[in-house]
Short mmCIF file of N, CA and C in Angstrom, two decimals:
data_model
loop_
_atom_site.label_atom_id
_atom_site.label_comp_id
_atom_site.label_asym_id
_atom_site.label_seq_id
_atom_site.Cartn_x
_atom_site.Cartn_y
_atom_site.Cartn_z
N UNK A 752 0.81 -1.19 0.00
CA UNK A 752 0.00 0.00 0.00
C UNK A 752 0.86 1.27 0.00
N UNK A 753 1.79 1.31 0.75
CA UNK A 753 2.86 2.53 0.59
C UNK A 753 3.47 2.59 -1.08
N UNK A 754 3.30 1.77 -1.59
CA UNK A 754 4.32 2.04 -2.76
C UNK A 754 3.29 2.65 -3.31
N UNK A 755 2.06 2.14 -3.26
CA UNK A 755 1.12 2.99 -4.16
C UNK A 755 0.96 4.64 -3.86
N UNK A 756 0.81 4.34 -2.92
CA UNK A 756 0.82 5.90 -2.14
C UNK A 756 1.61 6.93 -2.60
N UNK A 757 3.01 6.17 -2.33
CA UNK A 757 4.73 6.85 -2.96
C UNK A 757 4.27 7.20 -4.66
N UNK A 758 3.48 5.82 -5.31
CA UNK A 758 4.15 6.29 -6.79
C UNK A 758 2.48 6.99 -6.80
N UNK A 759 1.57 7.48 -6.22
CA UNK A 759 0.55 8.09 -6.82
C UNK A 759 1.04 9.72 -6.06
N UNK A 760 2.11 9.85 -5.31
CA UNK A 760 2.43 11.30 -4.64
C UNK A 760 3.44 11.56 -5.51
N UNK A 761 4.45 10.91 -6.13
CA UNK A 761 4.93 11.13 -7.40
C UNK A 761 4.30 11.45 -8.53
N UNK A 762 3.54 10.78 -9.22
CA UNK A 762 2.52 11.28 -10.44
C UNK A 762 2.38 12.63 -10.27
N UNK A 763 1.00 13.13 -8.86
CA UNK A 763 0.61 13.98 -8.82
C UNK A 763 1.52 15.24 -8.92
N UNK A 764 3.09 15.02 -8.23
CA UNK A 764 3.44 16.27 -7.55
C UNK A 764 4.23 16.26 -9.56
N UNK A 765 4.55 15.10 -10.17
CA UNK A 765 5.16 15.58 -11.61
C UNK A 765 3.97 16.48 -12.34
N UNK A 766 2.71 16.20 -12.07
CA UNK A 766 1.51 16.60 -13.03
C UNK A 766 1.18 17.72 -12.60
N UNK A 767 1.59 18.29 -11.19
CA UNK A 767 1.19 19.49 -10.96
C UNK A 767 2.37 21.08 -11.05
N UNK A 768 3.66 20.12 -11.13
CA UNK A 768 5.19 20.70 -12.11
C UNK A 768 4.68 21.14 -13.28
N UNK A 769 4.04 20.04 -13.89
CA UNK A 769 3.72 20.09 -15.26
C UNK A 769 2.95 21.83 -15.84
N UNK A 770 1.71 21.19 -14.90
CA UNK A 770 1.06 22.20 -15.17
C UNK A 770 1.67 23.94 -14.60
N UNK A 771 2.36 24.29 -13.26
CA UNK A 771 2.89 25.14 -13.36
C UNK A 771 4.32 25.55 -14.25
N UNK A 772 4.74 24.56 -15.14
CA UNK A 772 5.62 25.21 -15.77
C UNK A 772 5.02 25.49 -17.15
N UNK A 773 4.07 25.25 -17.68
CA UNK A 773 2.63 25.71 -18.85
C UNK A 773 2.40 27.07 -18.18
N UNK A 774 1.62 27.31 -17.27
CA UNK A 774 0.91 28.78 -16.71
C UNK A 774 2.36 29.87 -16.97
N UNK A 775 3.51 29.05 -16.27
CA UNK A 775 4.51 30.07 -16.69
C UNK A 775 5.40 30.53 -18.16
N UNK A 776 5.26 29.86 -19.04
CA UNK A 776 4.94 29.55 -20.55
C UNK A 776 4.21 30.70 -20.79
N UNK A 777 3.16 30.29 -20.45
CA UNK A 777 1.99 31.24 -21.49
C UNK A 777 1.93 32.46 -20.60
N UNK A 778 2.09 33.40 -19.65
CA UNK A 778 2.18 34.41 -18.99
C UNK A 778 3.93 35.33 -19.84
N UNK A 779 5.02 34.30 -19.91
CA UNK A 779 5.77 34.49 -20.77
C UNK A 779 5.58 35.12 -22.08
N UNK A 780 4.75 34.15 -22.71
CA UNK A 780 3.95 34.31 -24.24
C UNK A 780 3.66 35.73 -24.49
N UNK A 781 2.17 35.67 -22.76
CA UNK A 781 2.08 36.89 -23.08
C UNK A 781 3.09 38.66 -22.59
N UNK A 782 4.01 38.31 -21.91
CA UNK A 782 4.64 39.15 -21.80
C UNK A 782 5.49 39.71 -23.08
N UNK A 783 5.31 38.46 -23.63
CA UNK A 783 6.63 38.80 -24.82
C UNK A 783 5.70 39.77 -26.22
N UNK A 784 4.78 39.41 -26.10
CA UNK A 784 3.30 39.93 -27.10
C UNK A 784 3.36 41.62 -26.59
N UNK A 785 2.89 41.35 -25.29
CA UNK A 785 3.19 42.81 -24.95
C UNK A 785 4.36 43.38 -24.64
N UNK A 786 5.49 42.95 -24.78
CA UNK A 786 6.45 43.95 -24.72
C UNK A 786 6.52 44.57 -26.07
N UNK A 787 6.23 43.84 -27.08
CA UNK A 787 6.95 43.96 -28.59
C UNK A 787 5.58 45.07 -29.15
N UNK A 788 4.48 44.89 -28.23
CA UNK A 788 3.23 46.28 -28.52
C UNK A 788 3.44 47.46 -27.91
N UNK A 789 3.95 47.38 -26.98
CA UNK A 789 4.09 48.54 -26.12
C UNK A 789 5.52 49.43 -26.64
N UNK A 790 6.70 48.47 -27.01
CA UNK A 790 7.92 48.79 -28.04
C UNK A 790 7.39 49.66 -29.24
N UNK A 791 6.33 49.07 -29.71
CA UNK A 791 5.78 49.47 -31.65
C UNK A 791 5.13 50.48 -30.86
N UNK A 792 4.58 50.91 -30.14
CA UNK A 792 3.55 52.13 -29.81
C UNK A 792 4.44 53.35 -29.05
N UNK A 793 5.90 52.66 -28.32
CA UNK A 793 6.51 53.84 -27.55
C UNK A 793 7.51 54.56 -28.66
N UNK A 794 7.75 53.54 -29.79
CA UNK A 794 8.82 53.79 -30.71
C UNK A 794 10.12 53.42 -30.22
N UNK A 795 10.38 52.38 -29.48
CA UNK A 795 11.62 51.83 -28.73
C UNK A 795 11.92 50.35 -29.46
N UNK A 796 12.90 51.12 -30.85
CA UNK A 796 13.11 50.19 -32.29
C UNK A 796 13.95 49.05 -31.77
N UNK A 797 14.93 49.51 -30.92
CA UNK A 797 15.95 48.38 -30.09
C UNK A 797 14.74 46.89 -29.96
N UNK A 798 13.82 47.59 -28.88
CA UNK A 798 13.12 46.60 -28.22
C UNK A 798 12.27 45.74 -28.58
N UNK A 799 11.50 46.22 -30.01
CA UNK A 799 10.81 46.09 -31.08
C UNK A 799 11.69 45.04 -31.66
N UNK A 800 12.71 45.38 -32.26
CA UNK A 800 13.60 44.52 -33.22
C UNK A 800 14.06 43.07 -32.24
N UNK A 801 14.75 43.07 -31.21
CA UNK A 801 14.62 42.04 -30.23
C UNK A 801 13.07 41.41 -30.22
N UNK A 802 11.97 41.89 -30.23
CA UNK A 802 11.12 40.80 -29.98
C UNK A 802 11.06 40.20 -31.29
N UNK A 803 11.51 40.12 -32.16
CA UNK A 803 10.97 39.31 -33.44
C UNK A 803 12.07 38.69 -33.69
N UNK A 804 11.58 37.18 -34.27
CA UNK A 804 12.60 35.84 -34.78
C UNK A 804 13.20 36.41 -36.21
N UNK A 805 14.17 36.70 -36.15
CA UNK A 805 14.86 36.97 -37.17
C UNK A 805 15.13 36.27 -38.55
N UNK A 806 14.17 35.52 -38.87
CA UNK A 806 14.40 34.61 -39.92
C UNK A 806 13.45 34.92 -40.95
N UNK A 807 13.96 33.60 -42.20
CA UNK A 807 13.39 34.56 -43.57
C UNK A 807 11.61 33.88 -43.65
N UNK A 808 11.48 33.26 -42.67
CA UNK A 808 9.83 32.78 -42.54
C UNK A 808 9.05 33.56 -42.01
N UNK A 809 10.03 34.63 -41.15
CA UNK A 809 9.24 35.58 -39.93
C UNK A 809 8.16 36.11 -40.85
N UNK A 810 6.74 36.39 -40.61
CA UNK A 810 5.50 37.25 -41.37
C UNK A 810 5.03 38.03 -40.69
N UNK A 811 4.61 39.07 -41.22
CA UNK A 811 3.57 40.05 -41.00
C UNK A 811 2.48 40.47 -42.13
N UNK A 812 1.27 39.96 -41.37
CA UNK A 812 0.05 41.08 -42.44
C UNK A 812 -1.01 41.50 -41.66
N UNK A 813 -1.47 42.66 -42.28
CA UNK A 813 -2.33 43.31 -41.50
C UNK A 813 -4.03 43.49 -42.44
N UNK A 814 -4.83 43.56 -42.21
CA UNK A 814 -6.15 43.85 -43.26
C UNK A 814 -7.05 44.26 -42.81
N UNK A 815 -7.68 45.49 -43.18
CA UNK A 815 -8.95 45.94 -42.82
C UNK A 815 -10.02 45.89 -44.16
N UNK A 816 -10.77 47.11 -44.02
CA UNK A 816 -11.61 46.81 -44.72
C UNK A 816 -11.69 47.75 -46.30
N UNK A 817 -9.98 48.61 -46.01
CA UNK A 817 -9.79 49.07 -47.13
C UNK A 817 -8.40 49.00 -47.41
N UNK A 818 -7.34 48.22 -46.90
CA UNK A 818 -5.95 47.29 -47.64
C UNK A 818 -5.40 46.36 -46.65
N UNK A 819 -4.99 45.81 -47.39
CA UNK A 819 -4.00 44.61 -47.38
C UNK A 819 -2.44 44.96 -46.87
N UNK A 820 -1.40 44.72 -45.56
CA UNK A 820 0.13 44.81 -46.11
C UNK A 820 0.21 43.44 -45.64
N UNK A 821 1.25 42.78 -46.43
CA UNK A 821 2.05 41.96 -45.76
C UNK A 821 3.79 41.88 -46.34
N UNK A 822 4.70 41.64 -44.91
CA UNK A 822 5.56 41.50 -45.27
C UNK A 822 6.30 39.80 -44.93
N UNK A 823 6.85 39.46 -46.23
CA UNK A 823 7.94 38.18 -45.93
C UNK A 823 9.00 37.85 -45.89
N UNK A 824 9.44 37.76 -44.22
CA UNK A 824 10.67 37.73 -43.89
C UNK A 824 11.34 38.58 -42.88
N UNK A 825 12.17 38.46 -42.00
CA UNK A 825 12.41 39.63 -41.18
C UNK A 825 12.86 40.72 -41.86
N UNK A 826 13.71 40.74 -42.97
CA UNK A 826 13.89 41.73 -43.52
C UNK A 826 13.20 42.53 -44.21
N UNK A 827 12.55 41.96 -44.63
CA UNK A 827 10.81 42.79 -45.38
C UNK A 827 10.04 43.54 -43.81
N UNK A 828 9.83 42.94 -42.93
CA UNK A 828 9.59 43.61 -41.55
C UNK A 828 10.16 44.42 -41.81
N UNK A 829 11.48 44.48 -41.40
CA UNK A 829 12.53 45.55 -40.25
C UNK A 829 12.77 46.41 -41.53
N UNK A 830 12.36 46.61 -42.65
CA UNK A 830 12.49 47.76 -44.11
C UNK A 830 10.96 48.41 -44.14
N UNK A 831 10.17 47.34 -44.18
CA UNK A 831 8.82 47.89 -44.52
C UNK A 831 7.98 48.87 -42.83
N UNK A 832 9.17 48.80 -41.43
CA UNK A 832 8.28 49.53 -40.71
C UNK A 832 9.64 50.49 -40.89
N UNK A 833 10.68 51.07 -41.30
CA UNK A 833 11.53 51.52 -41.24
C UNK A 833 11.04 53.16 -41.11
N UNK A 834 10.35 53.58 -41.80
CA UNK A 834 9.44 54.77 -41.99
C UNK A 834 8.69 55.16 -40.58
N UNK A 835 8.33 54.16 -40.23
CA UNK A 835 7.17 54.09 -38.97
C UNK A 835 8.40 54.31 -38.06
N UNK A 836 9.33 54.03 -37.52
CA UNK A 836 10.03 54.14 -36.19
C UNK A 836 11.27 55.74 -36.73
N UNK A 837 11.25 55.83 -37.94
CA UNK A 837 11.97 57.48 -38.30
C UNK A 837 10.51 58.28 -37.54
N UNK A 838 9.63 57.95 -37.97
CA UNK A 838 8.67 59.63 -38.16
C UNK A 838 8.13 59.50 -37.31
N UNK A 839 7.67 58.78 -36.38
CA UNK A 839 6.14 58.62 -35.40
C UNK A 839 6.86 59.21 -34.51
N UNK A 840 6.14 59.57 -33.67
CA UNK A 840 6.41 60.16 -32.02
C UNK A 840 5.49 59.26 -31.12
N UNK A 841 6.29 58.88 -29.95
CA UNK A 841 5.53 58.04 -28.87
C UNK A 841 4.05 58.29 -28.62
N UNK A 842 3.41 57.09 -29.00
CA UNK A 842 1.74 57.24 -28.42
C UNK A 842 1.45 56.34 -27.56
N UNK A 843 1.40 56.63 -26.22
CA UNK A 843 1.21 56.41 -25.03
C UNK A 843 -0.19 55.67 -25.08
N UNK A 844 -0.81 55.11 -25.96
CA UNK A 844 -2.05 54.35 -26.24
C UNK A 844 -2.29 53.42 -25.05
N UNK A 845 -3.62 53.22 -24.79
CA UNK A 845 -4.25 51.56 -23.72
C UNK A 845 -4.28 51.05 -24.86
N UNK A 846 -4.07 49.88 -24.62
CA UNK A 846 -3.87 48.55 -25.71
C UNK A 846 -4.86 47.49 -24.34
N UNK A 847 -5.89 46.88 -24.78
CA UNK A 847 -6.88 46.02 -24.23
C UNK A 847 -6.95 44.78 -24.74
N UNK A 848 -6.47 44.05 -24.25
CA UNK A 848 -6.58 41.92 -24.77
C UNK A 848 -7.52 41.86 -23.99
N UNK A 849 -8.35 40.65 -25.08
CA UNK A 849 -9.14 39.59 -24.50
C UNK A 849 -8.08 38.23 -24.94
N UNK A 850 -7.84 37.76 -24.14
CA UNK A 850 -6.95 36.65 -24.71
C UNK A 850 -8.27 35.47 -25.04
N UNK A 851 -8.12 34.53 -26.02
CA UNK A 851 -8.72 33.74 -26.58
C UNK A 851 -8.43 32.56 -26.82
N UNK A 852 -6.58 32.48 -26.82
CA UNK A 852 -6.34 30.51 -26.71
C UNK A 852 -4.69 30.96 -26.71
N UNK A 853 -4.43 30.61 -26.13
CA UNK A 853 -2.77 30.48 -26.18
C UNK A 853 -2.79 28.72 -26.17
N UNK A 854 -1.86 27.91 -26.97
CA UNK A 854 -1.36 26.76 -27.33
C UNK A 854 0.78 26.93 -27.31
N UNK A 855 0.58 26.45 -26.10
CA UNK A 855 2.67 25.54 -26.58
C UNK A 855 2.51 24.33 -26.80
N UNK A 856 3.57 24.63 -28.17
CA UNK A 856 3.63 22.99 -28.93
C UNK A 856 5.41 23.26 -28.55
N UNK A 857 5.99 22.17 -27.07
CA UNK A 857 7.60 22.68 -27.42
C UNK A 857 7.97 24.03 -27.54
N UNK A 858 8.73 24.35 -28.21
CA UNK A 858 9.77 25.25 -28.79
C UNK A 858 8.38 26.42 -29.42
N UNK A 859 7.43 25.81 -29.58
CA UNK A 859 6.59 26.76 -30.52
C UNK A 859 5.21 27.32 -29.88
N UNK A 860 4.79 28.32 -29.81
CA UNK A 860 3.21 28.78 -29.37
C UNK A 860 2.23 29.35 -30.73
N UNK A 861 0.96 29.09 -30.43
CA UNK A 861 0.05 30.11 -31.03
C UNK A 861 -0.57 30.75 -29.83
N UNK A 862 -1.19 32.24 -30.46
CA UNK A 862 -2.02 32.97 -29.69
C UNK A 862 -2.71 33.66 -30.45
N UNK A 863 -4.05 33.80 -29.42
CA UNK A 863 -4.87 34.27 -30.74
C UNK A 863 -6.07 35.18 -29.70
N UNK A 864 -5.97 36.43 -29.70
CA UNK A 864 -6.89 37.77 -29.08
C UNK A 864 -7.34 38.56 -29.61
N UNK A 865 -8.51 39.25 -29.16
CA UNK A 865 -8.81 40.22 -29.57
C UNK A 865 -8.30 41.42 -28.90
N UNK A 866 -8.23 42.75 -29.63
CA UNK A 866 -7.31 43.81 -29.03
C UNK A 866 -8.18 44.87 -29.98
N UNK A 867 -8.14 45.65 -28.66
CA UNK A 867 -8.64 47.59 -28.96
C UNK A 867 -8.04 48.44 -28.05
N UNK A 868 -7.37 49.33 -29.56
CA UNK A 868 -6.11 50.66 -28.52
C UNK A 868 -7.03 51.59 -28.48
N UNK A 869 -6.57 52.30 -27.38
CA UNK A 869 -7.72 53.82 -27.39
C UNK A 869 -6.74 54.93 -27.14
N UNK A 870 -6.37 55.57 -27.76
CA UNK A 870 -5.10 56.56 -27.94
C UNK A 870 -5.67 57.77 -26.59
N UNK A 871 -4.43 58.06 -25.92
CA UNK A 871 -4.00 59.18 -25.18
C UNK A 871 -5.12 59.51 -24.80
N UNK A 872 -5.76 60.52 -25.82
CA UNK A 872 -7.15 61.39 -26.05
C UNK A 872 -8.42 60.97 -25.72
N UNK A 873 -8.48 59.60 -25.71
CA UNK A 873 -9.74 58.51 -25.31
C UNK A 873 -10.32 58.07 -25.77
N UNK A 874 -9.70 58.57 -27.34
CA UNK A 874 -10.36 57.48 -28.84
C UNK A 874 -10.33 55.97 -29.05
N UNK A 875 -11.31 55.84 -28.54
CA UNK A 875 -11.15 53.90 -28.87
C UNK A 875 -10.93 53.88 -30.71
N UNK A 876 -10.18 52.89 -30.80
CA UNK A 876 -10.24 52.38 -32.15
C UNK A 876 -11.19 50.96 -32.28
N UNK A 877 -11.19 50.24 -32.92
CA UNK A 877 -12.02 49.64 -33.80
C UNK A 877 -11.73 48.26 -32.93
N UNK A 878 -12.17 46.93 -32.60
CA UNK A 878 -11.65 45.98 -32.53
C UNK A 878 -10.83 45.28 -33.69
N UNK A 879 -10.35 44.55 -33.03
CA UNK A 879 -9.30 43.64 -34.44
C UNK A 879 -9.17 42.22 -33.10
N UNK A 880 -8.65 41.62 -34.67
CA UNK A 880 -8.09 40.22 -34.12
C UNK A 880 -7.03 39.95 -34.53
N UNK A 881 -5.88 39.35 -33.55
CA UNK A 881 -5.27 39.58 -33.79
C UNK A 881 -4.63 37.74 -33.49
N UNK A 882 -3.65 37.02 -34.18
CA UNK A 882 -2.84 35.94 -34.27
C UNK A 882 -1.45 35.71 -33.88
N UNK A 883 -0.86 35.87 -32.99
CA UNK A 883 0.69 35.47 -33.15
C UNK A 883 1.03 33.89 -32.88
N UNK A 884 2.19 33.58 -33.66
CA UNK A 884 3.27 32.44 -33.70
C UNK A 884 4.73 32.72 -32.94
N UNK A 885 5.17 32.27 -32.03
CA UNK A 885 5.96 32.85 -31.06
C UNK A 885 7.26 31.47 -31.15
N UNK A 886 8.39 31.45 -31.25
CA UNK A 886 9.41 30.60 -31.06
C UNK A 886 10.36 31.03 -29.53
N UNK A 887 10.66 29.78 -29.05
CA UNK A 887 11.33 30.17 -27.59
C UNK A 887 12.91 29.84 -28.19
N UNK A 888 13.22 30.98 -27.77
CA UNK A 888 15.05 31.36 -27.91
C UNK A 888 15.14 30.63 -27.08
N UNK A 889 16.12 29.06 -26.61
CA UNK A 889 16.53 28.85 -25.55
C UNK A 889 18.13 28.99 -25.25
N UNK A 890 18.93 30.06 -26.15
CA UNK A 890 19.92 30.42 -25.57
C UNK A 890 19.30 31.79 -24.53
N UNK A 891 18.27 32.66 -24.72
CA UNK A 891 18.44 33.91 -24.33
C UNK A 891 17.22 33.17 -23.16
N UNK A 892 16.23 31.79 -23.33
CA UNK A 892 15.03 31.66 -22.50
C UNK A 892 14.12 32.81 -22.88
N UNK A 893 13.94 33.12 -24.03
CA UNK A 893 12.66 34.06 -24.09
C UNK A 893 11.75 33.57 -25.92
N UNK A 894 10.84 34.41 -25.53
CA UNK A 894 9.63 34.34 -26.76
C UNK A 894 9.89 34.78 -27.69
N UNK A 895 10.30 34.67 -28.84
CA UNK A 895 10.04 35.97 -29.80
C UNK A 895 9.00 35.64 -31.03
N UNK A 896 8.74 36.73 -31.66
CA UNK A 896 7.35 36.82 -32.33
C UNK A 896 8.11 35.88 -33.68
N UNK A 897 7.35 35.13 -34.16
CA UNK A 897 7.60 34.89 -35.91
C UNK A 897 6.84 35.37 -36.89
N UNK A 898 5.22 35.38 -36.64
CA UNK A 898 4.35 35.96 -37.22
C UNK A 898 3.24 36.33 -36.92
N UNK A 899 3.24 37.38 -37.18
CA UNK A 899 1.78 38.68 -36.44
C UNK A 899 1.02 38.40 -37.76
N UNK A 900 -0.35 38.30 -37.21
CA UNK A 900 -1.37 38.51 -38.50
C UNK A 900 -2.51 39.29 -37.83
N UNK A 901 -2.80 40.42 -38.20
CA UNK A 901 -4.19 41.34 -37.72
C UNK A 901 -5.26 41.49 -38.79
N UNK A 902 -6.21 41.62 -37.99
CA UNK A 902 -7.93 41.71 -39.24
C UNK A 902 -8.55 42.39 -38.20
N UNK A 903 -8.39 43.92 -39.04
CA UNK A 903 -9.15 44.98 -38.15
C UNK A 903 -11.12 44.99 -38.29
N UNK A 904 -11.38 44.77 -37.67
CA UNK A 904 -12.79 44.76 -37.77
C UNK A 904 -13.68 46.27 -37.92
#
C-alpha cells in the first residue's frame, strides 16, 4: 500500500510541475506579445527589433476593410516599418486583450486575441483580431514573435 501511495504522490506532484511550468509559458507568451506592442507604440526600435525571430519565414500582415500589407521575412519587416520608427512620435495608447487561446507545442506557441487601442485622447479604435506564432530562444530563454497577422474589424 505505501508504494502505491509513494508512486501516486509522485505522479501527482510531476503533473502538478507540469502544469505550473505551462501557466509560466503562457504568462511568458504573453509578456513577450506585450512587450513587442508597447515597443511598436513607444517607438523603442531596439526593443521592437529584439522581440521578433529573425528569420526569412518571420510574417507580417495586416487587413482591414480598405488594404491589405504583408511582409515576408524579417527583412521585409525591419524595411517595410523603417518609416514608422523614423517619423512617429511616442503614443502612449491603452492597448486592451481579451486573450482567446494560447497553445505551446515545445519550442513553438500560437495565440490568438482580440485587441482595442484607445489613444492618449480617449479614442477607442475599432476591434481587431489579432494571431501570433511565437518561437522560444533557448539560448536567451525568451519568446520571440515569428508571425503577427491582424484583421481589423
Amino acid at each position: 500500500m505505501k508504494k502505491y501511495i509513494s508512486t501516486f504522490t509522485v505522479c501527482l506532484l510531476l503533473v502538478v510541475s507540469a502544469m505550473a511550468q505551462k501557466a509560466n509559458e503562457i504568462d511568458a507568451i504573453k509578456a513577450a506579445i506585450e512587450k513587442e506592442t508597447k515597443a511598436f507604440f513607444e517607438i523603442e526600435y531596439k526593443t521592437w527589433v529584439v522581440s521578433w525571430e529573425h528569420a526569412p519565414y518571420a510574417y507580417l500582415s495586416m487587413a482591414d476593410s480598405t488594404e491589405i500589407h504583408q511582409f515576408e521575412g524579417w527583412r521585409a519587416i525591419e524595411i517595410g516599418f523603417t518609416d514608422y520608427f523614423i517619423t512617429q512620435k511616442p503614443n502612449h495608447s491603452k492597448v486592451e486583450r481579451t486573450w482567446m487561446e494560447i497553445r505551446v507545442y515545445g519550442d513553438g506557441a500560437f495565440a490568438r486575441f482580440n485587441q482595442r487601442v484607445t489613444s492618449p485622447e480617449g479614442v477607442a479604435g475599432n476591434e481587431q483580431t489579432e494571431i501570433r506564432i511565437l518561437e522560444k530562444d533557448k539560448k536567451q530563454n525568451v519568446w520571440k514573435i515569428a508571425l503577427v497577422g491582424v484583421l481589423r474589424k
